[in-house]
Amino acid sequence: MNPALRALLPILSDLMVPTVVYYLLHWLGVADVPALIAACAVTAGYTVPRMIRGRRVDMLGLLVIAELAATVGLLSLSGDARLALLRPTVYLTVAAAVFLLSCWRGRPFTYTGATPMATKGDPERAAAYERSWHNSPQMRATHRRLTAAISAAMLGYALLNAVIVYSFPVSRADGLQKVPGIVLILAVMVMLRSRVPRLSRIVDAEQQRPTDAHQLSTDVRT
C-alpha cells in the first residue's frame, strides 16, 4: 500500500466512523446527545487498541482521545449537542497555533510529514534529508512556508466549522462538518506532494556532496 495512503487511513476512519455510528443511531430514534456519546465511545474502542498494537502513543491517537474526552465532558455537563460539534474548531485552532510555533521553534511539523515521500524509505536518503535541514536554507524555508500554509488552512476550517454548527440542525451539521475536514486532509496531502520534487532535489544535492563536506558540516554544528 502507498505510504501516504496508509498514513491517511487512520485519519479518515476517525472522521467517518463516528459519523456513520451517529447517523445509524439517529435513524433508529436515539436522541442527539446519547447518539454522539455512543459515536465517541465506538471511536475510542478502536483508537486505543490501535495505539496498544503499535506500542506507542502517537499524536493522532492523543488528539482523538482528547477530542473524545472533551466531547463526552461537554455533553455530560451541558447536554448541548452543538457544543460537542464545536470540538474541531477548538482543537484545530490550538493545532494551528502549534504548527505556527513550530516554524520558529524546533522543526516545522511538515518536516516529519514529508519525510517518507522525500526519502522513499531509503536510509541513505533519510540521512541526507536530515543533513539537508542543517545545510540547506531552501529546505528550512520550504518547510516553514508549507507549515504556515497548513496552519492557515486549519484556521479556515475551524471558522467554517463554527458557521456550519450554528447554521444547520445538529443532525445535518454533524455530517456537513466532515466535508471540509476531508477537504482539509486532501489539501494538506496535495501541498505536501507539491513540495516533494523540490525537497527531493535538495536531498539529491546533499547526497552528491563530498564525504569530507559532510564531516565538515557536522564539525561546524558541534
JSON list of C-alpha atoms in Angstrom, two decimals:
[
{"chain": "A", "resi": 1, "resn": "MET", "atom": "CA", "xyz": [0.00, 0.00, 0.00]},
{"chain": "A", "resi": 2, "resn": "ASN", "atom": "CA", "xyz": [1.17, 3.53, -0.77]},
{"chain": "A", "resi": 3, "resn": "PRO", "atom": "CA", "xyz": [2.79, 5.05, 2.38]},
{"chain": "A", "resi": 4, "resn": "ALA", "atom": "CA", "xyz": [0.78, 8.25, 2.03]},
{"chain": "A", "resi": 5, "resn": "LEU", "atom": "CA", "xyz": [-2.49, 6.32, 1.77]},
{"chain": "A", "resi": 6, "resn": "ARG", "atom": "CA", "xyz": [-1.53, 4.13, 4.72]},
{"chain": "A", "resi": 7, "resn": "ALA", "atom": "CA", "xyz": [-0.93, 7.28, 6.78]},
{"chain": "A", "resi": 8, "resn": "LEU", "atom": "CA", "xyz": [-4.32, 8.66, 5.73]},
{"chain": "A", "resi": 9, "resn": "LEU", "atom": "CA", "xyz": [-6.42, 5.62, 6.64]},
{"chain": "A", "resi": 10, "resn": "PRO", "atom": "CA", "xyz": [-6.46, 6.16, 10.44]},
{"chain": "A", "resi": 11, "resn": "ILE", "atom": "CA", "xyz": [-7.39, 9.82, 9.95]},
{"chain": "A", "resi": 12, "resn": "LEU", "atom": "CA", "xyz": [-10.19, 9.01, 7.51]},
{"chain": "A", "resi": 13, "resn": "SER", "atom": "CA", "xyz": [-11.55, 6.31, 9.82]},
{"chain": "A", "resi": 14, "resn": "ASP", "atom": "CA", "xyz": [-11.52, 8.73, 12.76]},
{"chain": "A", "resi": 15, "resn": "LEU", "atom": "CA", "xyz": [-13.57, 11.13, 10.66]},
{"chain": "A", "resi": 16, "resn": "MET", "atom": "CA", "xyz": [-16.02, 8.69, 9.10]},
{"chain": "A", "resi": 17, "resn": "VAL", "atom": "CA", "xyz": [-16.74, 6.04, 11.77]},
{"chain": "A", "resi": 18, "resn": "PRO", "atom": "CA", "xyz": [-18.26, 8.45, 14.35]},
{"chain": "A", "resi": 19, "resn": "THR", "atom": "CA", "xyz": [-20.45, 9.97, 11.63]},
{"chain": "A", "resi": 20, "resn": "VAL", "atom": "CA", "xyz": [-21.74, 6.59, 10.45]},
{"chain": "A", "resi": 21, "resn": "VAL", "atom": "CA", "xyz": [-22.48, 5.45, 14.01]},
{"chain": "A", "resi": 22, "resn": "TYR", "atom": "CA", "xyz": [-24.22, 8.72, 14.85]},
{"chain": "A", "resi": 23, "resn": "TYR", "atom": "CA", "xyz": [-26.48, 8.62, 11.78]},
{"chain": "A", "resi": 24, "resn": "LEU", "atom": "CA", "xyz": [-27.32, 4.96, 12.33]},
{"chain": "A", "resi": 25, "resn": "LEU", "atom": "CA", "xyz": [-28.38, 5.62, 15.92]},
{"chain": "A", "resi": 26, "resn": "HIS", "atom": "CA", "xyz": [-30.22, 8.77, 14.89]},
{"chain": "A", "resi": 27, "resn": "TRP", "atom": "CA", "xyz": [-32.11, 6.75, 12.26]},
{"chain": "A", "resi": 28, "resn": "LEU", "atom": "CA", "xyz": [-33.03, 4.25, 14.99]},
{"chain": "A", "resi": 29, "resn": "GLY", "atom": "CA", "xyz": [-34.54, 7.07, 17.02]},
{"chain": "A", "resi": 30, "resn": "VAL", "atom": "CA", "xyz": [-31.76, 7.74, 19.54]},
{"chain": "A", "resi": 31, "resn": "ALA", "atom": "CA", "xyz": [-31.57, 11.38, 20.69]},
{"chain": "A", "resi": 32, "resn": "ASP", "atom": "CA", "xyz": [-28.69, 13.61, 19.57]},
{"chain": "A", "resi": 33, "resn": "VAL", "atom": "CA", "xyz": [-26.70, 13.71, 22.81]},
{"chain": "A", "resi": 34, "resn": "PRO", "atom": "CA", "xyz": [-26.59, 9.94, 23.58]},
{"chain": "A", "resi": 35, "resn": "ALA", "atom": "CA", "xyz": [-26.02, 9.22, 19.88]},
{"chain": "A", "resi": 36, "resn": "LEU", "atom": "CA", "xyz": [-22.96, 11.48, 19.83]},
{"chain": "A", "resi": 37, "resn": "ILE", "atom": "CA", "xyz": [-21.64, 9.97, 23.07]},
{"chain": "A", "resi": 38, "resn": "ALA", "atom": "CA", "xyz": [-22.06, 6.47, 21.63]},
{"chain": "A", "resi": 39, "resn": "ALA", "atom": "CA", "xyz": [-20.26, 7.51, 18.44]},
{"chain": "A", "resi": 40, "resn": "CYS", "atom": "CA", "xyz": [-17.36, 8.81, 20.51]},
{"chain": "A", "resi": 41, "resn": "ALA", "atom": "CA", "xyz": [-17.25, 5.59, 22.55]},
{"chain": "A", "resi": 42, "resn": "VAL", "atom": "CA", "xyz": [-17.09, 3.47, 19.39]},
{"chain": "A", "resi": 43, "resn": "THR", "atom": "CA", "xyz": [-14.23, 5.60, 18.08]},
{"chain": "A", "resi": 44, "resn": "ALA", "atom": "CA", "xyz": [-12.33, 5.17, 21.35]},
{"chain": "A", "resi": 45, "resn": "GLY", "atom": "CA", "xyz": [-12.97, 1.43, 21.11]},
{"chain": "A", "resi": 46, "resn": "TYR", "atom": "CA", "xyz": [-10.68, 1.10, 18.12]},
{"chain": "A", "resi": 47, "resn": "THR", "atom": "CA", "xyz": [-8.35, 4.09, 18.65]},
{"chain": "A", "resi": 48, "resn": "VAL", "atom": "CA", "xyz": [-6.95, 2.87, 21.96]},
{"chain": "A", "resi": 49, "resn": "PRO", "atom": "CA", "xyz": [-6.31, -0.74, 20.76]},
{"chain": "A", "resi": 50, "resn": "ARG", "atom": "CA", "xyz": [-4.62, 0.72, 17.66]},
{"chain": "A", "resi": 51, "resn": "MET", "atom": "CA", "xyz": [-2.14, 2.55, 19.88]},
{"chain": "A", "resi": 52, "resn": "ILE", "atom": "CA", "xyz": [-1.64, -0.54, 22.04]},
{"chain": "A", "resi": 53, "resn": "ARG", "atom": "CA", "xyz": [-0.90, -2.69, 18.98]},
{"chain": "A", "resi": 54, "resn": "GLY", "atom": "CA", "xyz": [1.54, -0.07, 17.74]},
{"chain": "A", "resi": 55, "resn": "ARG", "atom": "CA", "xyz": [3.15, 0.01, 21.21]},
{"chain": "A", "resi": 56, "resn": "ARG", "atom": "CA", "xyz": [3.34, 3.79, 21.11]},
{"chain": "A", "resi": 57, "resn": "VAL", "atom": "CA", "xyz": [1.14, 6.79, 21.73]},
{"chain": "A", "resi": 58, "resn": "ASP", "atom": "CA", "xyz": [1.16, 8.84, 18.53]},
{"chain": "A", "resi": 59, "resn": "MET", "atom": "CA", "xyz": [0.00, 12.42, 18.19]},
{"chain": "A", "resi": 60, "resn": "LEU", "atom": "CA", "xyz": [-3.07, 11.41, 16.18]},
{"chain": "A", "resi": 61, "resn": "GLY", "atom": "CA", "xyz": [-4.14, 9.00, 18.91]},
{"chain": "A", "resi": 62, "resn": "LEU", "atom": "CA", "xyz": [-3.65, 11.61, 21.60]},
{"chain": "A", "resi": 63, "resn": "LEU", "atom": "CA", "xyz": [-5.67, 14.13, 19.61]},
{"chain": "A", "resi": 64, "resn": "VAL", "atom": "CA", "xyz": [-8.53, 11.68, 19.12]},
{"chain": "A", "resi": 65, "resn": "ILE", "atom": "CA", "xyz": [-8.61, 10.72, 22.80]},
{"chain": "A", "resi": 66, "resn": "ALA", "atom": "CA", "xyz": [-8.54, 14.40, 23.85]},
{"chain": "A", "resi": 67, "resn": "GLU", "atom": "CA", "xyz": [-11.37, 15.10, 21.43]},
{"chain": "A", "resi": 68, "resn": "LEU", "atom": "CA", "xyz": [-13.44, 12.21, 22.79]},
{"chain": "A", "resi": 69, "resn": "ALA", "atom": "CA", "xyz": [-12.89, 13.29, 26.39]},
{"chain": "A", "resi": 70, "resn": "ALA", "atom": "CA", "xyz": [-13.86, 16.88, 25.57]},
{"chain": "A", "resi": 71, "resn": "THR", "atom": "CA", "xyz": [-16.96, 15.72, 23.71]},
{"chain": "A", "resi": 72, "resn": "VAL", "atom": "CA", "xyz": [-18.24, 13.48, 26.49]},
{"chain": "A", "resi": 73, "resn": "GLY", "atom": "CA", "xyz": [-17.45, 16.17, 29.07]},
{"chain": "A", "resi": 74, "resn": "LEU", "atom": "CA", "xyz": [-19.32, 18.88, 27.17]},
{"chain": "A", "resi": 75, "resn": "LEU", "atom": "CA", "xyz": [-22.31, 16.64, 26.55]},
{"chain": "A", "resi": 76, "resn": "SER", "atom": "CA", "xyz": [-22.46, 15.46, 30.15]},
{"chain": "A", "resi": 77, "resn": "LEU", "atom": "CA", "xyz": [-22.23, 18.96, 31.63]},
{"chain": "A", "resi": 78, "resn": "SER", "atom": "CA", "xyz": [-24.39, 20.90, 29.21]},
{"chain": "A", "resi": 79, "resn": "GLY", "atom": "CA", "xyz": [-26.46, 18.40, 27.24]},
{"chain": "A", "resi": 80, "resn": "ASP", "atom": "CA", "xyz": [-25.99, 20.73, 24.24]},
{"chain": "A", "resi": 81, "resn": "ALA", "atom": "CA", "xyz": [-25.00, 18.70, 21.19]},
{"chain": "A", "resi": 82, "resn": "ARG", "atom": "CA", "xyz": [-23.89, 21.85, 19.35]},
{"chain": "A", "resi": 83, "resn": "LEU", "atom": "CA", "xyz": [-21.11, 22.45, 21.88]},
{"chain": "A", "resi": 84, "resn": "ALA", "atom": "CA", "xyz": [-19.81, 18.96, 21.20]},
{"chain": "A", "resi": 85, "resn": "LEU", "atom": "CA", "xyz": [-19.82, 19.62, 17.46]},
{"chain": "A", "resi": 86, "resn": "LEU", "atom": "CA", "xyz": [-17.59, 22.64, 18.04]},
{"chain": "A", "resi": 87, "resn": "ARG", "atom": "CA", "xyz": [-14.73, 20.43, 19.20]},
{"chain": "A", "resi": 88, "resn": "PRO", "atom": "CA", "xyz": [-12.94, 20.53, 15.78]},
{"chain": "A", "resi": 89, "resn": "THR", "atom": "CA", "xyz": [-12.98, 24.32, 15.97]},
{"chain": "A", "resi": 90, "resn": "VAL", "atom": "CA", "xyz": [-11.25, 24.21, 19.34]},
{"chain": "A", "resi": 91, "resn": "TYR", "atom": "CA", "xyz": [-8.56, 21.63, 18.65]},
{"chain": "A", "resi": 92, "resn": "LEU", "atom": "CA", "xyz": [-7.85, 22.86, 15.11]},
{"chain": "A", "resi": 93, "resn": "THR", "atom": "CA", "xyz": [-7.32, 26.38, 16.43]},
{"chain": "A", "resi": 94, "resn": "VAL", "atom": "CA", "xyz": [-4.88, 25.01, 19.00]},
{"chain": "A", "resi": 95, "resn": "ALA", "atom": "CA", "xyz": [-3.21, 22.78, 16.38]},
{"chain": "A", "resi": 96, "resn": "ALA", "atom": "CA", "xyz": [-2.82, 25.77, 14.03]},
{"chain": "A", "resi": 97, "resn": "ALA", "atom": "CA", "xyz": [-1.10, 27.75, 16.78]},
{"chain": "A", "resi": 98, "resn": "VAL", "atom": "CA", "xyz": [1.24, 24.82, 17.49]},
{"chain": "A", "resi": 99, "resn": "PHE", "atom": "CA", "xyz": [2.03, 24.48, 13.77]},
{"chain": "A", "resi": 100, "resn": "LEU", "atom": "CA", "xyz": [2.90, 28.19, 13.57]},
{"chain": "A", "resi": 101, "resn": "LEU", "atom": "CA", "xyz": [5.05, 27.95, 16.68]},
{"chain": "A", "resi": 102, "resn": "SER", "atom": "CA", "xyz": [6.98, 25.05, 15.13]},
{"chain": "A", "resi": 103, "resn": "CYS", "atom": "CA", "xyz": [8.04, 27.37, 12.29]},
{"chain": "A", "resi": 104, "resn": "TRP", "atom": "CA", "xyz": [10.25, 29.27, 14.72]},
{"chain": "A", "resi": 105, "resn": "ARG", "atom": "CA", "xyz": [10.98, 26.73, 17.46]},
{"chain": "A", "resi": 106, "resn": "GLY", "atom": "CA", "xyz": [12.41, 23.33, 16.59]},
{"chain": "A", "resi": 107, "resn": "ARG", "atom": "CA", "xyz": [11.43, 21.89, 13.21]},
{"chain": "A", "resi": 108, "resn": "PRO", "atom": "CA", "xyz": [8.19, 22.57, 11.33]},
{"chain": "A", "resi": 109, "resn": "PHE", "atom": "CA", "xyz": [5.67, 19.73, 11.52]},
{"chain": "A", "resi": 110, "resn": "THR", "atom": "CA", "xyz": [5.86, 19.18, 7.75]},
{"chain": "A", "resi": 111, "resn": "TYR", "atom": "CA", "xyz": [9.48, 18.09, 8.12]},
{"chain": "A", "resi": 112, "resn": "THR", "atom": "CA", "xyz": [8.30, 14.78, 9.54]},
{"chain": "A", "resi": 113, "resn": "GLY", "atom": "CA", "xyz": [5.21, 14.55, 7.34]},
{"chain": "A", "resi": 114, "resn": "ALA", "atom": "CA", "xyz": [7.20, 14.89, 4.12]},
{"chain": "A", "resi": 115, "resn": "THR", "atom": "CA", "xyz": [9.99, 12.51, 5.15]},
{"chain": "A", "resi": 116, "resn": "PRO", "atom": "CA", "xyz": [8.54, 9.26, 3.66]},
{"chain": "A", "resi": 117, "resn": "MET", "atom": "CA", "xyz": [7.76, 10.96, 0.34]},
{"chain": "A", "resi": 118, "resn": "ALA", "atom": "CA", "xyz": [11.12, 12.74, 0.05]},
{"chain": "A", "resi": 119, "resn": "THR", "atom": "CA", "xyz": [13.26, 9.78, 1.15]},
{"chain": "A", "resi": 120, "resn": "LYS", "atom": "CA", "xyz": [11.21, 6.87, -0.30]},
{"chain": "A", "resi": 121, "resn": "GLY", "atom": "CA", "xyz": [12.23, 4.70, 2.63]},
{"chain": "A", "resi": 122, "resn": "ASP", "atom": "CA", "xyz": [15.92, 4.75, 1.64]},
{"chain": "A", "resi": 123, "resn": "PRO", "atom": "CA", "xyz": [18.16, 5.00, 4.76]},
{"chain": "A", "resi": 124, "resn": "GLU", "atom": "CA", "xyz": [20.85, 6.89, 2.83]},
{"chain": "A", "resi": 125, "resn": "ARG", "atom": "CA", "xyz": [18.33, 9.41, 1.56]},
{"chain": "A", "resi": 126, "resn": "ALA", "atom": "CA", "xyz": [16.90, 9.69, 5.07]},
{"chain": "A", "resi": 127, "resn": "ALA", "atom": "CA", "xyz": [20.36, 10.60, 6.36]},
{"chain": "A", "resi": 128, "resn": "ALA", "atom": "CA", "xyz": [20.79, 13.12, 3.55]},
{"chain": "A", "resi": 129, "resn": "TYR", "atom": "CA", "xyz": [17.35, 14.56, 4.34]},
{"chain": "A", "resi": 130, "resn": "GLU", "atom": "CA", "xyz": [18.44, 15.05, 7.95]},
{"chain": "A", "resi": 131, "resn": "ARG", "atom": "CA", "xyz": [21.67, 16.76, 6.87]},
{"chain": "A", "resi": 132, "resn": "SER", "atom": "CA", "xyz": [19.76, 18.97, 4.46]},
{"chain": "A", "resi": 133, "resn": "TRP", "atom": "CA", "xyz": [17.86, 20.54, 7.31]},
{"chain": "A", "resi": 134, "resn": "HIS", "atom": "CA", "xyz": [21.15, 21.84, 8.71]},
{"chain": "A", "resi": 135, "resn": "ASN", "atom": "CA", "xyz": [22.86, 22.65, 5.41]},
{"chain": "A", "resi": 136, "resn": "SER", "atom": "CA", "xyz": [20.10, 23.98, 3.14]},
{"chain": "A", "resi": 137, "resn": "PRO", "atom": "CA", "xyz": [18.34, 27.32, 3.80]},
{"chain": "A", "resi": 138, "resn": "GLN", "atom": "CA", "xyz": [15.96, 26.37, 0.99]},
{"chain": "A", "resi": 139, "resn": "MET", "atom": "CA", "xyz": [14.94, 23.21, 2.86]},
{"chain": "A", "resi": 140, "resn": "ARG", "atom": "CA", "xyz": [14.20, 25.17, 6.02]},
{"chain": "A", "resi": 141, "resn": "ALA", "atom": "CA", "xyz": [12.31, 27.92, 4.16]},
{"chain": "A", "resi": 142, "resn": "THR", "atom": "CA", "xyz": [10.21, 25.37, 2.23]},
{"chain": "A", "resi": 143, "resn": "HIS", "atom": "CA", "xyz": [9.08, 23.58, 5.37]},
{"chain": "A", "resi": 144, "resn": "ARG", "atom": "CA", "xyz": [8.36, 26.81, 7.23]},
{"chain": "A", "resi": 145, "resn": "ARG", "atom": "CA", "xyz": [6.23, 28.22, 4.40]},
{"chain": "A", "resi": 146, "resn": "LEU", "atom": "CA", "xyz": [4.42, 24.91, 3.97]},
{"chain": "A", "resi": 147, "resn": "THR", "atom": "CA", "xyz": [3.71, 24.58, 7.69]},
{"chain": "A", "resi": 148, "resn": "ALA", "atom": "CA", "xyz": [2.41, 28.16, 7.82]},
{"chain": "A", "resi": 149, "resn": "ALA", "atom": "CA", "xyz": [0.10, 27.45, 4.85]},
{"chain": "A", "resi": 150, "resn": "ILE", "atom": "CA", "xyz": [-1.31, 24.35, 6.56]},
{"chain": "A", "resi": 151, "resn": "SER", "atom": "CA", "xyz": [-1.83, 26.35, 9.74]},
{"chain": "A", "resi": 152, "resn": "ALA", "atom": "CA", "xyz": [-3.86, 28.92, 7.78]},
{"chain": "A", "resi": 153, "resn": "ALA", "atom": "CA", "xyz": [-5.95, 26.11, 6.24]},
{"chain": "A", "resi": 154, "resn": "MET", "atom": "CA", "xyz": [-6.65, 24.73, 9.73]},
{"chain": "A", "resi": 155, "resn": "LEU", "atom": "CA", "xyz": [-7.84, 28.12, 10.94]},
{"chain": "A", "resi": 156, "resn": "GLY", "atom": "CA", "xyz": [-10.08, 28.43, 7.89]},
{"chain": "A", "resi": 157, "resn": "TYR", "atom": "CA", "xyz": [-11.67, 25.05, 8.61]},
{"chain": "A", "resi": 158, "resn": "ALA", "atom": "CA", "xyz": [-12.10, 25.94, 12.30]},
{"chain": "A", "resi": 159, "resn": "LEU", "atom": "CA", "xyz": [-14.06, 29.07, 11.36]},
{"chain": "A", "resi": 160, "resn": "LEU", "atom": "CA", "xyz": [-16.13, 27.26, 8.73]},
{"chain": "A", "resi": 161, "resn": "ASN", "atom": "CA", "xyz": [-16.97, 24.50, 11.20]},
{"chain": "A", "resi": 162, "resn": "ALA", "atom": "CA", "xyz": [-18.38, 27.03, 13.68]},
{"chain": "A", "resi": 163, "resn": "VAL", "atom": "CA", "xyz": [-20.52, 28.54, 10.92]},
{"chain": "A", "resi": 164, "resn": "ILE", "atom": "CA", "xyz": [-21.85, 25.10, 9.93]},
{"chain": "A", "resi": 165, "resn": "VAL", "atom": "CA", "xyz": [-22.68, 24.09, 13.51]},
{"chain": "A", "resi": 166, "resn": "TYR", "atom": "CA", "xyz": [-24.81, 27.16, 14.14]},
{"chain": "A", "resi": 167, "resn": "SER", "atom": "CA", "xyz": [-26.37, 27.37, 10.66]},
{"chain": "A", "resi": 168, "resn": "PHE", "atom": "CA", "xyz": [-27.86, 23.86, 10.40]},
{"chain": "A", "resi": 169, "resn": "PRO", "atom": "CA", "xyz": [-29.76, 21.40, 12.63]},
{"chain": "A", "resi": 170, "resn": "VAL", "atom": "CA", "xyz": [-27.50, 19.09, 14.65]},
{"chain": "A", "resi": 171, "resn": "SER", "atom": "CA", "xyz": [-28.37, 16.06, 12.53]},
{"chain": "A", "resi": 172, "resn": "ARG", "atom": "CA", "xyz": [-27.21, 17.86, 9.36]},
{"chain": "A", "resi": 173, "resn": "ALA", "atom": "CA", "xyz": [-24.31, 19.77, 10.90]},
{"chain": "A", "resi": 174, "resn": "ASP", "atom": "CA", "xyz": [-22.65, 16.57, 12.18]},
{"chain": "A", "resi": 175, "resn": "GLY", "atom": "CA", "xyz": [-22.37, 15.25, 8.64]},
{"chain": "A", "resi": 176, "resn": "LEU", "atom": "CA", "xyz": [-21.68, 18.54, 6.87]},
{"chain": "A", "resi": 177, "resn": "GLN", "atom": "CA", "xyz": [-18.75, 19.42, 9.12]},
{"chain": "A", "resi": 178, "resn": "LYS", "atom": "CA", "xyz": [-16.90, 16.29, 7.96]},
{"chain": "A", "resi": 179, "resn": "VAL", "atom": "CA", "xyz": [-16.84, 17.52, 4.35]},
{"chain": "A", "resi": 180, "resn": "PRO", "atom": "CA", "xyz": [-14.42, 20.43, 4.90]},
{"chain": "A", "resi": 181, "resn": "GLY", "atom": "CA", "xyz": [-12.45, 18.14, 7.22]},
{"chain": "A", "resi": 182, "resn": "ILE", "atom": "CA", "xyz": [-11.85, 15.65, 4.41]},
{"chain": "A", "resi": 183, "resn": "VAL", "atom": "CA", "xyz": [-11.09, 18.52, 2.02]},
{"chain": "A", "resi": 184, "resn": "LEU", "atom": "CA", "xyz": [-8.54, 19.83, 4.54]},
{"chain": "A", "resi": 185, "resn": "ILE", "atom": "CA", "xyz": [-6.80, 16.45, 4.72]},
{"chain": "A", "resi": 186, "resn": "LEU", "atom": "CA", "xyz": [-6.68, 16.16, 0.94]},
{"chain": "A", "resi": 187, "resn": "ALA", "atom": "CA", "xyz": [-5.41, 19.75, 0.64]},
{"chain": "A", "resi": 188, "resn": "VAL", "atom": "CA", "xyz": [-2.62, 19.04, 3.13]},
{"chain": "A", "resi": 189, "resn": "MET", "atom": "CA", "xyz": [-1.61, 15.94, 1.16]},
{"chain": "A", "resi": 190, "resn": "VAL", "atom": "CA", "xyz": [-1.62, 17.93, -2.10]},
{"chain": "A", "resi": 191, "resn": "MET", "atom": "CA", "xyz": [0.52, 20.67, -0.54]},
{"chain": "A", "resi": 192, "resn": "LEU", "atom": "CA", "xyz": [2.98, 18.09, 0.76]},
{"chain": "A", "resi": 193, "resn": "ARG", "atom": "CA", "xyz": [3.15, 16.28, -2.58]},
{"chain": "A", "resi": 194, "resn": "SER", "atom": "CA", "xyz": [3.64, 19.54, -4.45]},
{"chain": "A", "resi": 195, "resn": "ARG", "atom": "CA", "xyz": [6.81, 20.23, -2.45]},
{"chain": "A", "resi": 196, "resn": "VAL", "atom": "CA", "xyz": [8.23, 16.72, -2.77]},
{"chain": "A", "resi": 197, "resn": "PRO", "atom": "CA", "xyz": [10.07, 17.36, -6.10]},
{"chain": "A", "resi": 198, "resn": "ARG", "atom": "CA", "xyz": [11.80, 20.41, -4.61]},
{"chain": "A", "resi": 199, "resn": "LEU", "atom": "CA", "xyz": [12.70, 18.55, -1.41]},
{"chain": "A", "resi": 200, "resn": "SER", "atom": "CA", "xyz": [13.91, 15.56, -3.42]},
{"chain": "A", "resi": 201, "resn": "ARG", "atom": "CA", "xyz": [16.23, 17.79, -5.44]},
{"chain": "A", "resi": 202, "resn": "ILE", "atom": "CA", "xyz": [17.66, 19.21, -2.22]},
{"chain": "A", "resi": 203, "resn": "VAL", "atom": "CA", "xyz": [18.23, 15.69, -0.89]},
{"chain": "A", "resi": 204, "resn": "ASP", "atom": "CA", "xyz": [19.81, 14.64, -4.20]},
{"chain": "A", "resi": 205, "resn": "ALA", "atom": "CA", "xyz": [22.23, 17.57, -3.98]},
{"chain": "A", "resi": 206, "resn": "GLU", "atom": "CA", "xyz": [23.07, 16.68, -0.40]},
{"chain": "A", "resi": 207, "resn": "GLN", "atom": "CA", "xyz": [23.81, 13.08, -1.34]},
{"chain": "A", "resi": 208, "resn": "GLN", "atom": "CA", "xyz": [26.21, 14.26, -4.03]},
{"chain": "A", "resi": 209, "resn": "ARG", "atom": "CA", "xyz": [28.23, 16.41, -1.66]},
{"chain": "A", "resi": 210, "resn": "PRO", "atom": "CA", "xyz": [31.72, 15.02, -0.90]},
{"chain": "A", "resi": 211, "resn": "THR", "atom": "CA", "xyz": [32.07, 12.98, 2.25]},
{"chain": "A", "resi": 212, "resn": "ASP", "atom": "CA", "xyz": [34.55, 15.44, 3.72]},
{"chain": "A", "resi": 213, "resn": "ALA", "atom": "CA", "xyz": [31.98, 18.21, 3.26]},
{"chain": "A", "resi": 214, "resn": "HIS", "atom": "CA", "xyz": [29.50, 16.18, 5.30]},
{"chain": "A", "resi": 215, "resn": "GLN", "atom": "CA", "xyz": [32.08, 15.79, 8.05]},
{"chain": "A", "resi": 216, "resn": "LEU", "atom": "CA", "xyz": [32.95, 19.49, 7.96]},
{"chain": "A", "resi": 217, "resn": "SER", "atom": "CA", "xyz": [29.28, 20.43, 8.33]},
{"chain": "A", "resi": 218, "resn": "THR", "atom": "CA", "xyz": [28.97, 18.10, 11.30]},
{"chain": "A", "resi": 219, "resn": "ASP", "atom": "CA", "xyz": [32.10, 19.56, 12.92]},
{"chain": "A", "resi": 220, "resn": "VAL", "atom": "CA", "xyz": [30.80, 23.11, 12.47]},
{"chain": "A", "resi": 221, "resn": "ARG", "atom": "CA", "xyz": [27.43, 22.24, 14.07]},
{"chain": "A", "resi": 222, "resn": "THR", "atom": "CA", "xyz": [29.08, 20.60, 17.03]}
]
